[in-house]
Short mmCIF file of C-alpha atoms and ligand atoms in Angstrom, two decimals:
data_model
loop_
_atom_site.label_atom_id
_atom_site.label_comp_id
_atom_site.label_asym_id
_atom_site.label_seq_id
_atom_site.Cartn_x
_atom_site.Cartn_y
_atom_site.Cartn_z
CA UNK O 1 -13.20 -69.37 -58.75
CA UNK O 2 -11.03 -66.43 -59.78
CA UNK O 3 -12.04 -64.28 -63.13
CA UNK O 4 -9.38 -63.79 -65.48
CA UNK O 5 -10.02 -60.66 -67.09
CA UNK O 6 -8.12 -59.40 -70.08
CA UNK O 7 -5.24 -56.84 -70.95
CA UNK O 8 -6.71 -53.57 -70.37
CA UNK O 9 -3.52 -51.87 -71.39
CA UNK O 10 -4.41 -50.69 -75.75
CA UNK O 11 -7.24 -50.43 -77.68
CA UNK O 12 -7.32 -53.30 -80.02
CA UNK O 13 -7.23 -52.57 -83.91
CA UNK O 14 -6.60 -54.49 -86.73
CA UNK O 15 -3.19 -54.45 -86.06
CA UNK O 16 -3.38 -55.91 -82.96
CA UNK O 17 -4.77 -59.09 -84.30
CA UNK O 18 -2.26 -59.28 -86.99
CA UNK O 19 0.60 -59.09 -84.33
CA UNK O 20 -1.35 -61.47 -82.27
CA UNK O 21 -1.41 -64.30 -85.20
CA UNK O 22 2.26 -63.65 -85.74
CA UNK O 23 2.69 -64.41 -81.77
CA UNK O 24 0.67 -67.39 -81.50
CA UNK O 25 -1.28 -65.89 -78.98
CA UNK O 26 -5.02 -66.71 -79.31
CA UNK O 27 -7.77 -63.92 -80.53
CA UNK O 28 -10.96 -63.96 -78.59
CA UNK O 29 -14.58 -62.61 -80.24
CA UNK O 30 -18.15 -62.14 -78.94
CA UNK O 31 -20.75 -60.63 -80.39
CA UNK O 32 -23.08 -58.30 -78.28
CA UNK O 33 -26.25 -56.36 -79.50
CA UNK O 34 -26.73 -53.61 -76.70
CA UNK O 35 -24.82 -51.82 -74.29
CA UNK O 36 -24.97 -53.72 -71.19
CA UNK O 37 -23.74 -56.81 -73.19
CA UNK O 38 -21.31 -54.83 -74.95
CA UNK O 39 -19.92 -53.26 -71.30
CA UNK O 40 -20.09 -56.61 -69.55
CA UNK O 41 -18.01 -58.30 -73.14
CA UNK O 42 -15.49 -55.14 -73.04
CA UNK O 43 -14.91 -55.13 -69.36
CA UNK O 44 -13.86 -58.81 -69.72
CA UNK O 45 -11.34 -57.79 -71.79
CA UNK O 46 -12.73 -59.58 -75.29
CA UNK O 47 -10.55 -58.78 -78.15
CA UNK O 48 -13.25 -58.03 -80.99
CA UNK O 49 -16.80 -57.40 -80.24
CA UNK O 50 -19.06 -58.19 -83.17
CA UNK O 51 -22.49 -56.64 -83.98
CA UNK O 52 -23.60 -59.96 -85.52
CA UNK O 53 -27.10 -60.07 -88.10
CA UNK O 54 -27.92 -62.99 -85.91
CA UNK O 55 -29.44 -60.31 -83.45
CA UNK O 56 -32.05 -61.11 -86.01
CA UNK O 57 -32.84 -64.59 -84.72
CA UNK O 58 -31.66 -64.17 -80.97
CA UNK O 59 -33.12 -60.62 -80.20
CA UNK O 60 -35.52 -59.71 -82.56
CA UNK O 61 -37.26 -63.28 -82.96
CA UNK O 62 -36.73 -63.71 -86.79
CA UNK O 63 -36.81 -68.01 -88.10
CA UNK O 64 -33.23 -66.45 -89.66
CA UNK O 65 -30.82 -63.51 -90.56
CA UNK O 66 -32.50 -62.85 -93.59
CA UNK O 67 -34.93 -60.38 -92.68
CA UNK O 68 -32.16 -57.76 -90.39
CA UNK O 69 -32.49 -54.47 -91.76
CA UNK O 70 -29.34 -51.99 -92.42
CA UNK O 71 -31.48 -49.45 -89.32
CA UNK O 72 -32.01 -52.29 -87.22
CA UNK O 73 -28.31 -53.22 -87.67
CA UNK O 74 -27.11 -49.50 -86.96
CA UNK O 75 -29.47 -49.59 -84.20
CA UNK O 76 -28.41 -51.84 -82.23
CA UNK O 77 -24.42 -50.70 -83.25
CA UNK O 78 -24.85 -47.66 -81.82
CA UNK O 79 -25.82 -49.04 -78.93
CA UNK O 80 -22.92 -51.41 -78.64
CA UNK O 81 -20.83 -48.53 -79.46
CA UNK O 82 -21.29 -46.96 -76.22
CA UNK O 83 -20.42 -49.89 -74.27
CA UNK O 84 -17.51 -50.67 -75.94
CA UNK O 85 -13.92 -48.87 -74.98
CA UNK O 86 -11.17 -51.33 -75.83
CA UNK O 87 -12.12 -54.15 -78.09
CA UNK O 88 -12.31 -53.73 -81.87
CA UNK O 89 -15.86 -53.30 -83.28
CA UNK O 90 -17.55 -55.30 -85.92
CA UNK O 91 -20.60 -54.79 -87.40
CA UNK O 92 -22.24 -57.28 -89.73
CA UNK O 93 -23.47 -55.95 -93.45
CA UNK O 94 -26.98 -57.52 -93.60
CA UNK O 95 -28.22 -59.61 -96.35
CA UNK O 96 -28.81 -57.80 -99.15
CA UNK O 97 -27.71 -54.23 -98.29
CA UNK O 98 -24.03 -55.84 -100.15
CA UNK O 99 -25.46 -57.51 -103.04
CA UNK O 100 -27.50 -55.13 -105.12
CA UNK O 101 -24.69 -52.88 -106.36
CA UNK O 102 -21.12 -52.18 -105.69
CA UNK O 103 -21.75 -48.15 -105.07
CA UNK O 104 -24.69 -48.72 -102.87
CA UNK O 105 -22.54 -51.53 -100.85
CA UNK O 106 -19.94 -49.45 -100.27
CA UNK O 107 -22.50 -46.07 -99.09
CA UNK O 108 -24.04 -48.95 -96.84
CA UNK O 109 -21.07 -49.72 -95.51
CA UNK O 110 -19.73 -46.30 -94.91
CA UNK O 111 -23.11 -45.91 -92.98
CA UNK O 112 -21.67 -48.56 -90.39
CA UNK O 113 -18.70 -46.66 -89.47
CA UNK O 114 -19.64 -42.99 -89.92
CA UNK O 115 -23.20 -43.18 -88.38
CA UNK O 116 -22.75 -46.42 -86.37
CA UNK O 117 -19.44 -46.04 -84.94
CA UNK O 118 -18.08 -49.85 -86.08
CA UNK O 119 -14.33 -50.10 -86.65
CA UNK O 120 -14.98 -52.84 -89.52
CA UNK O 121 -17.73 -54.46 -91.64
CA UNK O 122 -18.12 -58.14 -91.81
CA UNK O 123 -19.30 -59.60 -94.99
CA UNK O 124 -20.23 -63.14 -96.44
CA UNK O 125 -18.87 -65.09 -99.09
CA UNK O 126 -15.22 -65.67 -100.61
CA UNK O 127 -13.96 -64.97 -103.86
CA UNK O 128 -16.91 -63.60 -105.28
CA UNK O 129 -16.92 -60.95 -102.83
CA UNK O 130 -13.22 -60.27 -103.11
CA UNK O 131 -13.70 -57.12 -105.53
CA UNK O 132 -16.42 -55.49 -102.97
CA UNK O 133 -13.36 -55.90 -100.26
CA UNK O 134 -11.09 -54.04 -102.76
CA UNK O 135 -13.31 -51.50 -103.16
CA UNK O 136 -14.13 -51.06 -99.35
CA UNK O 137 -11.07 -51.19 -97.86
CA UNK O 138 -9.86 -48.36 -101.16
CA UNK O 139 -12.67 -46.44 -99.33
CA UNK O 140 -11.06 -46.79 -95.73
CA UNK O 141 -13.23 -49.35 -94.44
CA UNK O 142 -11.89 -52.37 -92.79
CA UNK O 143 -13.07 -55.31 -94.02
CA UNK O 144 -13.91 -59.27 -92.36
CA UNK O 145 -14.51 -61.63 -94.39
CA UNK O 146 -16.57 -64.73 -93.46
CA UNK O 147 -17.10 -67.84 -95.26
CA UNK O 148 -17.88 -71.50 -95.11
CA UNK O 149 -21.47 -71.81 -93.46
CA UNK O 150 -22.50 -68.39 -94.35
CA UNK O 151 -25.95 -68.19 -92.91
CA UNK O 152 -27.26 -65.53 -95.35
CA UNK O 153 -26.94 -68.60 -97.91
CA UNK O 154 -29.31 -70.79 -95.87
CA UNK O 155 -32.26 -71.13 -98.84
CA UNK O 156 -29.14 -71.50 -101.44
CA UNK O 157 -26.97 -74.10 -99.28
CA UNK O 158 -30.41 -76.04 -99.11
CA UNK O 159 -30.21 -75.47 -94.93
CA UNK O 160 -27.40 -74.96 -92.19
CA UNK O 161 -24.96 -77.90 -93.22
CA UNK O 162 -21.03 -77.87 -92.49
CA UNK O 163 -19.19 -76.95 -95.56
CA UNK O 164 -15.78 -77.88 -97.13
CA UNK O 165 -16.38 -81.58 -97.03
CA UNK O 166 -15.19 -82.83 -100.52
CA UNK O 167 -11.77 -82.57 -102.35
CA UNK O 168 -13.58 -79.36 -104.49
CA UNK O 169 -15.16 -78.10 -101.78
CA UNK O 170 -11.93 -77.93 -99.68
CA UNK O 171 -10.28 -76.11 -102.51
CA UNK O 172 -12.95 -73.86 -102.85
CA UNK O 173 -12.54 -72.56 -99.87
CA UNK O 174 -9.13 -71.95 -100.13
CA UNK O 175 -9.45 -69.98 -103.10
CA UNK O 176 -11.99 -68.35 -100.89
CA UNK O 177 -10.01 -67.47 -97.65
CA UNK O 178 -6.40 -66.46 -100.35
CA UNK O 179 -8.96 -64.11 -102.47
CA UNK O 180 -10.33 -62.39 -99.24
CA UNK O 181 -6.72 -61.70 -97.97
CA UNK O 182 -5.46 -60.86 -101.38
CA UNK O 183 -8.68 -58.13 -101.79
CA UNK O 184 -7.46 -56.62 -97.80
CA UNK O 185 -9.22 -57.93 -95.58
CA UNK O 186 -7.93 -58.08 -92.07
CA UNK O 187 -9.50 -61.92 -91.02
CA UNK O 188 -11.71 -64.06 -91.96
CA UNK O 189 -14.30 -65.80 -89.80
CA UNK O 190 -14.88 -69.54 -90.84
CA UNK O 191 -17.94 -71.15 -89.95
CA UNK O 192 -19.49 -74.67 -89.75
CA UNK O 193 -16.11 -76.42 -91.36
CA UNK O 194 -14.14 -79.69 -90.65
CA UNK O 195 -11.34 -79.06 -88.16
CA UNK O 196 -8.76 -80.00 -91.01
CA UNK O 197 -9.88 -77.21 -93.36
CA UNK O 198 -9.80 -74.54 -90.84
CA UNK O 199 -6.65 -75.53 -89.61
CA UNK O 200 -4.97 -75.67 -93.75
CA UNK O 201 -6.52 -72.00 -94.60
CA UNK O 202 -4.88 -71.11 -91.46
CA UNK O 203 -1.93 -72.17 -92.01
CA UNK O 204 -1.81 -70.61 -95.48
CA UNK O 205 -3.27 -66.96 -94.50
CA UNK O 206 -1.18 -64.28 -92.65
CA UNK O 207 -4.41 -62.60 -91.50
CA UNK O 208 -6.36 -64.46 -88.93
CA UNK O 209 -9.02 -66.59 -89.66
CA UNK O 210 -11.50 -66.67 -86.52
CA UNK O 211 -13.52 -69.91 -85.79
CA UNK O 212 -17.03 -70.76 -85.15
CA UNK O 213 -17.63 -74.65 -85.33
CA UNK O 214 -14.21 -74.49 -87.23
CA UNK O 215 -12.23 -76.29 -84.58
CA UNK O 216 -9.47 -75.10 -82.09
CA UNK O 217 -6.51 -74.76 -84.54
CA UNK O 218 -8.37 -70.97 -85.58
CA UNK O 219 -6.20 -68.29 -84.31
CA UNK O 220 -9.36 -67.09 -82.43
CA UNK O 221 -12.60 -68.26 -81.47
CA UNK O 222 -15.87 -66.58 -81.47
CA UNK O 223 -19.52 -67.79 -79.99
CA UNK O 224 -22.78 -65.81 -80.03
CA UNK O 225 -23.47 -64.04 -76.48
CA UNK O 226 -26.80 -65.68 -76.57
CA UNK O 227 -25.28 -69.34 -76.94
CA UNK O 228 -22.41 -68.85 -74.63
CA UNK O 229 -24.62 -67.93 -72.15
CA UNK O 230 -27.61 -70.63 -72.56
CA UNK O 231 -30.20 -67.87 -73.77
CA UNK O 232 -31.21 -69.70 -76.57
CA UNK O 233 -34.40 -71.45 -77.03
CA UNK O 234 -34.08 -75.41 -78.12
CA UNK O 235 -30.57 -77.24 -78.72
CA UNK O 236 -27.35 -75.68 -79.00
CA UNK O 237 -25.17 -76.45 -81.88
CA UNK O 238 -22.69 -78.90 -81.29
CA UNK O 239 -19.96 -76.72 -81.44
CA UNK O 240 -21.48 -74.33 -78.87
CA UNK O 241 -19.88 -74.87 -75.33
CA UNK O 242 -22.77 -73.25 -72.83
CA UNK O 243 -20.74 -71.06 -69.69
CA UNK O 244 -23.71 -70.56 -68.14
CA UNK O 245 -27.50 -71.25 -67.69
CA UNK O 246 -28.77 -67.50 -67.74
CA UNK O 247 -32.44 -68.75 -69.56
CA UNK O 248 -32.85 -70.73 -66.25
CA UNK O 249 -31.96 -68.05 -63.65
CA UNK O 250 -34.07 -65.62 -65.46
CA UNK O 251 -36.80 -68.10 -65.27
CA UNK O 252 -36.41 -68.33 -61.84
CA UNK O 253 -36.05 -64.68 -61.01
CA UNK O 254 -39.34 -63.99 -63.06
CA UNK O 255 -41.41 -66.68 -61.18
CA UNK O 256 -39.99 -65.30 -57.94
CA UNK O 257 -41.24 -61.69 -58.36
CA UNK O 258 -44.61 -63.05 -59.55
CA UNK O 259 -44.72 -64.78 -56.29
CA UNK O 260 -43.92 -62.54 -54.28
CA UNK O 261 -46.19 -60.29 -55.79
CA UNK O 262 -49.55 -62.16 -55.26
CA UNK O 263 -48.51 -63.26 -51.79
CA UNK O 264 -48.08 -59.28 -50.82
CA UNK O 265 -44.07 -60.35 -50.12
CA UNK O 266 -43.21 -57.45 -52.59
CA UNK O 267 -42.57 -54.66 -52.04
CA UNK O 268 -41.15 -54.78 -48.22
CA UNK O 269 -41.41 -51.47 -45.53
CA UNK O 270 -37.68 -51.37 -46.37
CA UNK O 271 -38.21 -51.29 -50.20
CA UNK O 272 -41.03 -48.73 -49.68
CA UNK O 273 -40.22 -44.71 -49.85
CA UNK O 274 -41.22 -42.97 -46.61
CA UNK O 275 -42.41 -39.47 -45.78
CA UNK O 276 -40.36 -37.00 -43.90
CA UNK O 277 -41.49 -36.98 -39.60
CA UNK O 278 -42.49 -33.67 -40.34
CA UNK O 279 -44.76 -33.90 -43.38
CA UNK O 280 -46.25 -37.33 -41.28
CA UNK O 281 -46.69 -35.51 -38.12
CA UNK O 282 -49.07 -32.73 -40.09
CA UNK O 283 -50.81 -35.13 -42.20
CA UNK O 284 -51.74 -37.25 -38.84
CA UNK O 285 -53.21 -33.71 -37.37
CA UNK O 286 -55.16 -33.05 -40.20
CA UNK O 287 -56.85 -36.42 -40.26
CA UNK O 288 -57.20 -36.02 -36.32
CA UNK O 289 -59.23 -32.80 -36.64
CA UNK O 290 -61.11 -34.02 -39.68
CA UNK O 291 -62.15 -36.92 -37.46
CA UNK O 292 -63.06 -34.29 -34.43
CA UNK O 293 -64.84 -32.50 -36.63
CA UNK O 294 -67.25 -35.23 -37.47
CA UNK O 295 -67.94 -36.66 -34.25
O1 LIG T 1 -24.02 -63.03 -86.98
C1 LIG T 1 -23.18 -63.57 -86.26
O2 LIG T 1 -23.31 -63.65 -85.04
C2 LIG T 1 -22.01 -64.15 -86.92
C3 LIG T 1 -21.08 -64.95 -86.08
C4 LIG T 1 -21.70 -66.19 -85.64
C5 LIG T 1 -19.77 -65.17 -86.73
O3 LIG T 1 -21.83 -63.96 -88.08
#
């Protein structure tokens, strides 16, 4: 199998992904968490590499995104930041570091970019959010939007359900996706909608809207590394398409040094420093005369 990497050629920016929606050609996203991922998702050529709160459930072991700190978010941005040369870098506003007050939102968000090194924020909800986006991008901070299944509404949505499925609901979002454009933001990521929806807002936004169980007619697509790569514990989601079985070659890597271990297979002569002839030769004398010395 050949790898098809991408177009190494110009850092990707917010422009980029404007010019890309007005040539049909498709946007790809990833998130990442640390700076191997964030190398290995960059190298690849990935056009946006986002910090995503659900580190929260697939690194740190939280039930949901609810508990992700702004720290542990810069954390593990900074990190990513160091991996990452080409693609443009998104890092996700936690819950509740956008909701308190519009001053503190923005200092939090200012926080992502000056001390994190992100190239945007990403932020839930529509057009109730749309004044915040003002307000941040006034303050030279790009801005991607995300609604539909936001999952920082979980307790309020009553559970992770697909959203947009009646009449008001579909127009909701609409008014959602036009408000986020209209307030600056440079995409919008919608999540857990029907196919049809996605593909209307689409249609009707000149910024691109970037899917996740939104359907293919998204200018881009993005999965979580995690899922992509089948490091996730219990069933995927139904729109997650698994590339690989990494939990299951980990597994097997782990069982096989264990092994190896017990049975005295590991470490080899070969894996096993050595001392220099010299140093050998005098160390063999001394224990010689020791032992002539006792006899
Ligand atoms: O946190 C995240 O990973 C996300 C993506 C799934 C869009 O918000």
């Amino acid at each position: 199998m050949s790898i098809t990497t991408g177009d190494f050629r110009s850092k990707v920016t917010a422009s980029t992904l404007l010019d890309k929606k007005r040539n049909h050609e498709l946007i790809t996203c990833l998130t990442a968490y640390d700076y191997a991922s964030a190398r290995l998702v960059d190298e690849a050529g990935i056009d946006m590499i986002l910090v995503g709160d659900s580190l929260g459930m697939v690194m740190l072991g939280y039930e949901n995104t609810l508990p992700v700190t702004v720290q542990e978010m810069l954390h593990h941005t900074r990190a990513v930041r160091r991996g990452v040369k080409r693609a443009f870098l998104i890092a996700d506003m936690p819950f509740a570091s956008y909701h308190v007050s519009e001053r503190e939102s923005v200092r939090n968000a200012a926080r992502f970019i000056k001390n994190g090194g992100a190239e945007a924020v990403k932020l839930e909800g529509g057009e109730k959010r749309a004044h915040l986006v003002e307000r941040l991008v006034e303050a030279e901070i790009p801005v991607v939007g995300h609604i539909g299944l936001t999952p920082q509404s979980v307790h309020a949505m009553g559970g992770y359900k697909v959203q947009g499925k009646t009449l008001t609901a579909v127009e909701q979002l609409m008014h959602d996706a036009i408000a986020l454009e209209r307030a600056g933001a440079c995409c919008v990521v919608l999540e857990g909608i029907p196919r049809e929806v996605a593909a209307m807002i689409t249609g009707e936004l000149e910024i691109p809207t970037i899917g996740i169980g939104a359907g293919p007619e998204c200018d881009g697509q993005v999965l979580v590394f995690h899922d992509l790569l089948g490091l996730t514990f219990g069933p995927p989601a139904k729109f997650v398409r698994r590339y690989a079985d990494l939990g299951t070659t980990i597994s097997n890597a782990v069982l096989a040094f264990k092994n190896d271990v017990k049975a005295s297979d590991y470490p080899s002569d070969s894996e096993s420093y050595h001392l220099p002839k010299e140093t050998a030769t005098a160390l063999e004398s001394i224990a010689h005369r020791k032992r002539t010395v006792q006899l």
